[in-house]
Amino acid sequence: MNKVLLGLIASGAILSSSQALAAAFQLAEQNVSGLGRAYAGEASAADDASVVARNPALMGQLPGTQLSVAAMYVQPDVSLTGTGTSNGIPASALNDNSIAPSAIIPAIYATHKYNDQWSIGAGIYSQFGLSTEFDEDYVAGQIAGETEIVTVNAGISASYQVDEQWSVALGINHVYADAKIIRNLGANNLGQLASLEAVHLEGDDTGFGWNVGVAYQIDENNRLGFHYRSETDITFDGHFRSALPPEIGGTGNESVPGYVDITLPAIAEISGSHKLNSATSVHYSVLWTGWSSFDELEAIIGTSQSAFTKEENFSNSLRFSVGADYQLNESVKLRAGMAYDESPADENHLSISIPDTDRTWYSFGAEYTLPNQATLDFGISLLRGKTQNFVETDKAQSKWGFRSKGHAMIFGLQYNHKF
């Protein structure tokens, strides 16, 4: 396979982050109760059955059997402005006001308190995902195109109440991941259409991981929590094809085997929740993501050994959040919070397929108590990202200059029921 053609895959990577709303292509949206306070206190606040995702050691705080069903609507606003080119194409041709489509992120959880010591729980949710779409005839098609990754995490957990203060939990996670990347030829001097698919790679895989949680009840009004989730190795095993003729490195639309190995990073969170009075509680979290495991991408196409290697050089990142709950009356609880989310991306490796940046969250929410031991959670978050300026070079050595802006709105609704 022609190395220039393979470089198109590398330059686009198989991962972008315009829709992912935490660091890189990580998703923070596992529930709506936490969304209302910018996910502060997720490892220490026992709101509902969604604790399965962020700290199952809290399951013992939930009596009986509980069910939570959530949906979060993500409305990204990610735009690009061209700042210059090296090949005579007007910079304005690079402008794109919307490169990330909207999406719905669902989740479902259930917990059961078996006795005073043991609780069990299960959940289906997502922790990593993204989607970016450019027009087929976008002039910088070699670094644009379409990129998508979807992950589904199915986990089961058990918790044990050691004594009145300490509880621990262990969980096993099964992760299904599906990815697609399409790159078009774009502006070229080969006499080929700009919309021609130079790269079409699709693949999927499953992997397993584990997680542990600890909760420490200082007293009836104060609790600390810790949760750790392991790395998960994923091999996107599928097929590659190119509409380019074999003479210039394509496959003439014939499919050949291909795969890309990645490691979904480890995640650790420490949180505190403190009840100040009968109406008000405050929460905080520090979340660490081990993005240093994502240092490069290596792809195998056909029978080649190491078709390409692309350095990503991600760094470990931190997310800081603070929030509060206020019990307005017997039926309504209000929530608010803020968070600062660090980007792990190396400023020397920025691209339009990974336009990652630091983000600030502003969140609000409410919980409404329904009859028959049910509640509804509402949440909304406004995410504001920093403006980034960078230059990307394709394999034809054309330089493309960009200014990227990434903001988003998240709206969530969650139903909780106690049996």
XYZ file of C-alpha atoms in Angstrom:
419
model
C 0.000 0.000 0.000
C 1.334 3.404 -0.978
C 2.792 5.184 2.077
C 1.273 8.501 1.022
C -2.159 6.909 0.985
C -1.605 5.298 4.358
C -0.512 8.665 5.664
C -4.016 9.966 4.969
C -5.309 7.566 7.581
C -2.622 8.582 10.025
C -3.132 12.307 9.543
C -6.826 11.953 10.249
C -6.173 9.431 13.001
C -9.112 7.226 13.810
C -10.107 9.476 16.660
C -11.342 13.028 16.779
C -12.989 14.879 19.625
C -15.382 17.514 18.397
C -18.354 15.742 19.907
C -16.580 14.280 22.901
C -17.260 16.647 25.764
C -14.542 15.838 28.236
C -10.796 15.613 27.584
C -9.927 14.352 24.078
C -12.618 11.829 23.034
C -13.791 11.108 26.583
C -17.458 11.485 27.546
C -18.456 12.747 30.987
C -22.179 12.202 30.402
C -23.158 9.081 32.333
C -26.202 10.546 34.151
C -28.357 13.671 34.485
C -28.356 14.004 38.279
C -24.633 14.754 38.087
C -24.982 16.882 34.958
C -26.826 19.543 36.961
C -23.751 20.195 39.121
C -21.109 19.708 36.385
C -20.431 16.173 37.671
C -18.999 17.380 40.979
C -19.056 14.767 43.745
C -19.697 11.826 41.426
C -17.576 9.422 43.510
C -19.172 10.492 46.815
C -22.810 11.516 46.145
C -25.295 8.621 46.289
C -28.054 10.193 44.195
C -29.456 7.171 42.362
C -28.584 3.919 40.586
C -26.150 5.712 38.252
C -23.499 5.349 40.989
C -22.700 2.087 39.164
C -20.770 4.158 36.601
C -18.812 6.524 38.865
C -18.446 4.683 42.218
C -20.341 1.447 42.907
C -19.136 1.519 46.523
C -22.078 3.905 47.057
C -24.670 1.280 46.126
C -25.086 0.364 49.803
C -26.520 3.861 50.399
C -29.483 3.034 48.138
C -32.261 0.994 49.789
C -34.159 -1.774 48.019
C -34.072 -2.018 44.240
C -33.566 1.110 42.154
C -33.678 1.879 38.431
C -32.379 4.939 36.548
C -32.881 5.632 32.839
C -31.228 8.707 31.292
C -30.849 10.445 27.940
C -28.576 13.407 27.224
C -28.877 15.476 24.059
C -25.565 16.957 22.927
C -25.639 19.996 20.629
C -22.057 20.855 19.624
C -21.004 24.155 18.081
C -17.588 23.460 16.569
C -16.389 25.748 13.781
C -13.247 26.254 11.723
C -11.918 29.426 10.110
C -9.143 29.214 7.559
C -6.135 31.418 8.322
C -3.885 30.544 5.383
C -2.701 27.939 2.877
C 0.576 27.174 1.125
C -0.888 26.093 -2.220
C -2.716 29.194 -3.444
C -6.174 28.066 -2.312
C -8.035 30.911 -0.551
C -8.078 30.523 3.212
C -11.828 31.178 3.173
C -12.302 27.815 1.425
C -11.404 26.152 4.734
C -14.259 27.790 6.668
C -16.794 25.379 8.162
C -19.402 26.428 10.717
C -20.485 22.978 11.839
C -18.209 19.938 11.790
C -19.864 17.985 14.638
C -23.427 16.610 14.466
C -25.821 16.501 17.399
C -26.282 13.236 19.256
C -28.218 11.527 22.054
C -26.261 9.657 24.738
C -28.437 7.118 26.620
C -27.748 5.227 29.857
C -29.558 2.738 32.078
C -28.694 1.430 35.569
C -30.133 -0.860 38.234
C -29.035 -1.570 41.822
C -30.265 -3.959 44.484
C -29.397 -3.967 48.192
C -29.247 -7.648 49.050
C -28.674 -7.197 52.792
C -26.927 -4.826 55.204
C -23.506 -5.750 53.789
C -23.952 -6.621 50.114
C -25.310 -4.691 47.138
C -25.153 -5.451 43.423
C -25.651 -3.283 40.358
C -25.380 -3.138 36.584
C -25.293 -0.424 33.953
C -25.076 0.223 30.217
C -23.545 3.567 29.245
C -20.717 5.188 27.251
C -17.440 6.775 28.332
C -15.802 7.493 24.971
C -17.262 8.711 21.692
C -17.065 11.278 18.921
C -18.302 12.285 15.501
C -17.091 14.824 12.936
C -18.352 15.330 9.393
C -16.974 17.465 6.561
C -18.408 17.874 3.073
C -17.169 15.290 0.579
C -15.590 17.998 -1.588
C -13.902 19.875 1.285
C -10.620 21.191 -0.134
C -8.529 19.765 2.729
C -10.190 16.393 2.322
C -7.053 14.436 3.198
C -7.228 15.699 6.793
C -11.026 16.073 7.053
C -13.730 13.666 5.830
C -15.834 11.724 8.319
C -14.707 10.276 11.641
C -16.825 8.367 14.129
C -16.263 6.209 17.173
C -18.983 4.711 19.359
C -18.351 2.794 22.584
C -20.863 0.944 24.761
C -19.851 -0.071 28.286
C -21.811 -2.857 29.988
C -20.722 -3.289 33.593
C -21.661 -5.286 36.672
C -20.518 -4.472 40.209
C -20.784 -5.679 43.788
C -20.218 -3.618 46.931
C -19.532 -4.644 50.528
C -20.163 -2.572 53.665
C -17.076 -3.220 55.789
C -18.342 -1.236 58.802
C -20.327 1.919 59.504
C -17.722 4.064 57.762
C -16.070 2.040 54.999
C -17.538 0.404 51.921
C -15.701 -1.112 48.941
C -16.724 -2.305 45.483
C -15.390 -4.265 42.530
C -16.748 -4.251 38.973
C -16.125 -5.853 35.586
C -16.714 -3.969 32.323
C -17.309 -5.200 28.789
C -16.656 -2.513 26.162
C -17.882 -2.670 22.578
C -16.284 -0.137 20.222
C -17.079 0.672 16.593
C -15.121 3.114 14.422
C -15.311 4.553 10.932
C -12.996 6.915 9.082
C -13.449 8.328 5.580
C -10.979 10.658 3.900
C -11.548 12.303 0.522
C -8.920 13.311 -1.997
C -9.589 17.055 -1.658
C -7.636 19.619 -3.654
C -5.033 17.754 -5.725
C -3.047 17.806 -8.919
C -3.827 14.221 -9.898
C -6.820 15.064 -12.059
C -9.089 13.269 -9.591
C -12.361 14.488 -8.100
C -11.997 16.176 -4.706
C -14.863 14.056 -3.336
C -13.222 10.748 -4.282
C -12.830 8.442 -1.256
C -9.101 8.010 -0.780
C -9.596 6.224 2.549
C -12.525 4.208 3.884
C -11.739 2.229 7.008
C -14.325 0.588 9.300
C -13.789 -1.768 12.210
C -15.039 -2.870 15.612
C -13.875 -4.818 18.646
C -14.690 -5.708 22.235
C -12.521 -5.484 25.330
C -12.690 -6.045 29.078
C -11.680 -3.892 32.020
C -12.256 -3.631 35.745
C -12.986 -0.946 38.312
C -12.751 -0.536 42.075
C -14.456 1.928 44.398
C -14.118 3.037 48.008
C -16.441 5.238 50.091
C -15.666 6.631 53.550
C -18.540 7.972 55.671
C -16.933 10.520 57.985
C -20.245 11.141 59.744
C -23.894 11.410 58.732
C -23.256 14.684 56.873
C -19.849 14.117 55.266
C -18.574 11.506 52.816
C -15.457 10.950 50.691
C -15.208 8.660 47.686
C -12.607 7.213 45.345
C -13.061 5.311 42.086
C -10.563 3.791 39.646
C -11.285 2.333 36.204
C -8.633 0.328 34.361
C -7.364 0.741 30.809
C -9.122 -1.211 28.056
C -7.284 -2.426 24.966
C -9.250 -2.167 21.719
C -8.314 -3.441 18.248
C -10.504 -1.940 15.544
C -10.490 -4.964 13.248
C -12.213 -4.428 9.915
C -11.669 -3.518 6.291
C -9.952 -0.812 4.298
C -10.684 0.321 0.754
C -9.799 3.225 -1.537
C -11.444 4.408 -4.737
C -8.028 5.384 -6.112
C -6.564 3.044 -8.733
C -3.830 0.587 -7.693
C -1.275 2.422 -9.825
C -1.220 5.317 -7.348
C -1.601 3.249 -4.199
C -5.382 2.672 -4.057
C -7.361 -0.558 -4.117
C -9.873 0.267 -6.854
C -12.596 0.010 -4.175
C -11.531 -3.534 -3.306
C -11.607 -4.221 0.448
C -8.540 -5.507 2.262
C -8.138 -6.361 5.967
C -6.985 -3.593 8.288
C -6.851 -2.759 11.958
C -5.755 -0.089 14.431
C -4.863 -0.749 18.072
C -5.685 1.817 20.760
C -5.873 1.828 24.544
C -8.832 3.499 26.226
C -7.178 5.240 29.191
C -7.474 4.535 32.894
C -9.613 6.958 34.942
C -9.421 7.832 38.649
C -11.669 10.173 40.630
C -11.673 11.440 44.201
C -14.723 13.312 45.520
C -16.245 14.833 48.613
C -19.869 15.537 49.551
C -20.825 17.585 52.601
C -24.288 18.448 53.941
C -24.076 21.966 55.395
C -27.625 22.082 56.734
C -31.012 20.491 56.121
C -31.306 22.122 52.680
C -27.795 22.621 51.293
C -25.028 20.222 50.252
C -21.737 20.954 48.489
C -19.699 18.597 46.290
C -16.301 18.564 44.613
C -14.245 16.214 42.451
C -10.824 15.836 40.896
C -10.800 13.397 37.990
C -7.564 12.085 36.462
C -7.400 10.457 33.040
C -4.286 8.517 32.022
C -4.038 9.790 28.462
C -0.277 9.132 28.344
C -1.198 5.602 27.232
C -2.345 7.201 23.958
C 1.109 8.194 22.736
C 0.913 6.989 19.144
C -1.278 5.312 16.552
C -0.045 2.326 14.599
C -2.038 0.733 11.795
C -1.706 -2.541 9.947
C -3.261 -2.581 6.470
C -3.363 -5.753 4.363
C -0.325 -7.913 5.028
C 2.031 -5.011 5.775
C 3.949 -4.834 8.996
C 3.363 -1.492 10.737
C 1.770 0.389 7.846
C 2.264 3.689 9.660
C 3.008 5.197 13.040
C 1.664 8.609 14.044
C 2.840 10.300 17.215
C 0.030 11.759 19.321
C 1.969 12.453 22.523
C -1.092 12.926 24.746
C -0.476 13.851 28.378
C -2.415 12.841 31.468
C -5.184 15.340 32.216
C -7.181 16.585 35.202
C -10.783 17.733 35.554
C -11.799 19.926 38.521
C -15.446 20.443 39.485
C -17.463 22.022 42.298
C -21.230 22.007 42.764
C -24.112 22.272 45.194
C -27.633 20.983 45.860
C -30.416 23.013 47.465
C -33.670 21.424 48.676
C -36.143 24.133 47.718
C -39.176 22.292 49.095
C -40.449 18.752 49.572
C -40.760 18.212 45.816
C -37.927 20.193 44.245
C -34.147 20.004 44.633
C -32.021 22.512 42.698
C -28.470 21.905 41.467
C -25.624 24.030 40.067
C -21.940 23.544 39.355
C -18.801 24.528 37.448
C -15.914 22.486 36.069
C -12.591 23.024 34.332
C -11.519 20.283 31.949
C -7.879 20.120 30.824
C -7.015 18.964 27.312
C -4.377 16.212 26.993
C -3.489 17.147 23.398
C 0.027 18.254 22.527
C -0.120 21.764 21.048
C 2.377 20.613 18.406
C 0.031 17.842 17.249
C -3.289 19.694 16.933
C -5.413 18.933 13.890
C -8.939 19.429 12.603
C -9.622 15.783 13.362
C -8.535 16.324 16.996
C -9.380 20.012 17.686
C -9.136 19.494 21.424
C -8.967 22.342 23.919
C -9.449 23.175 27.601
C -13.128 23.583 28.508
C -15.139 25.327 31.203
C -18.545 23.931 32.237
C -21.494 25.945 33.610
C -24.262 23.634 34.775
C -27.736 23.798 36.288
C -30.297 21.162 37.144
C -33.283 20.125 39.251
C -34.813 16.985 40.707
C -38.590 16.705 40.957
C -40.204 14.140 43.245
C -43.085 12.201 41.695
C -45.655 9.961 43.403
C -44.926 6.257 43.946
C -41.238 6.662 44.898
C -40.120 8.098 41.575
C -38.116 11.198 40.669
C -37.259 13.129 37.503
C -33.896 14.818 36.979
C -33.371 17.712 34.568
C -29.967 19.116 33.657
C -28.343 21.593 31.310
C -24.688 22.448 30.769
C -22.992 25.139 28.707
C -19.439 24.275 27.637
C -17.027 26.955 26.499
C -13.766 25.952 24.836
C -10.666 28.029 24.169
C -9.898 29.243 20.658
C -7.030 27.344 19.040
C -4.748 28.424 16.190
C -2.650 25.805 14.410
C -1.227 24.688 11.074
C -1.650 21.172 9.718
C 0.422 19.629 6.929
C -0.942 16.848 4.729
C 1.083 14.142 3.016
C 1.358 16.230 -0.144
C 3.176 18.804 2.055
C 0.381 21.361 1.662
C -0.002 23.512 4.769
C -3.456 24.440 6.034
C -3.907 27.095 8.739
C -6.949 27.041 11.038
C -8.614 28.803 13.923
C -10.969 26.428 15.765
C -13.705 27.198 18.279
C -15.540 24.522 20.214
C -18.602 25.085 22.387
C -21.584 22.888 23.244
C -24.911 22.659 25.022
C -26.045 19.499 26.833
C -29.646 18.857 27.845
C -30.552 15.839 29.977
C -33.587 14.014 31.366
C -33.485 11.085 33.773
C -36.174 8.938 35.402
C -35.485 7.192 38.713
C -37.690 4.623 40.449
C -37.430 2.882 43.812
C -39.090 -0.532 44.116
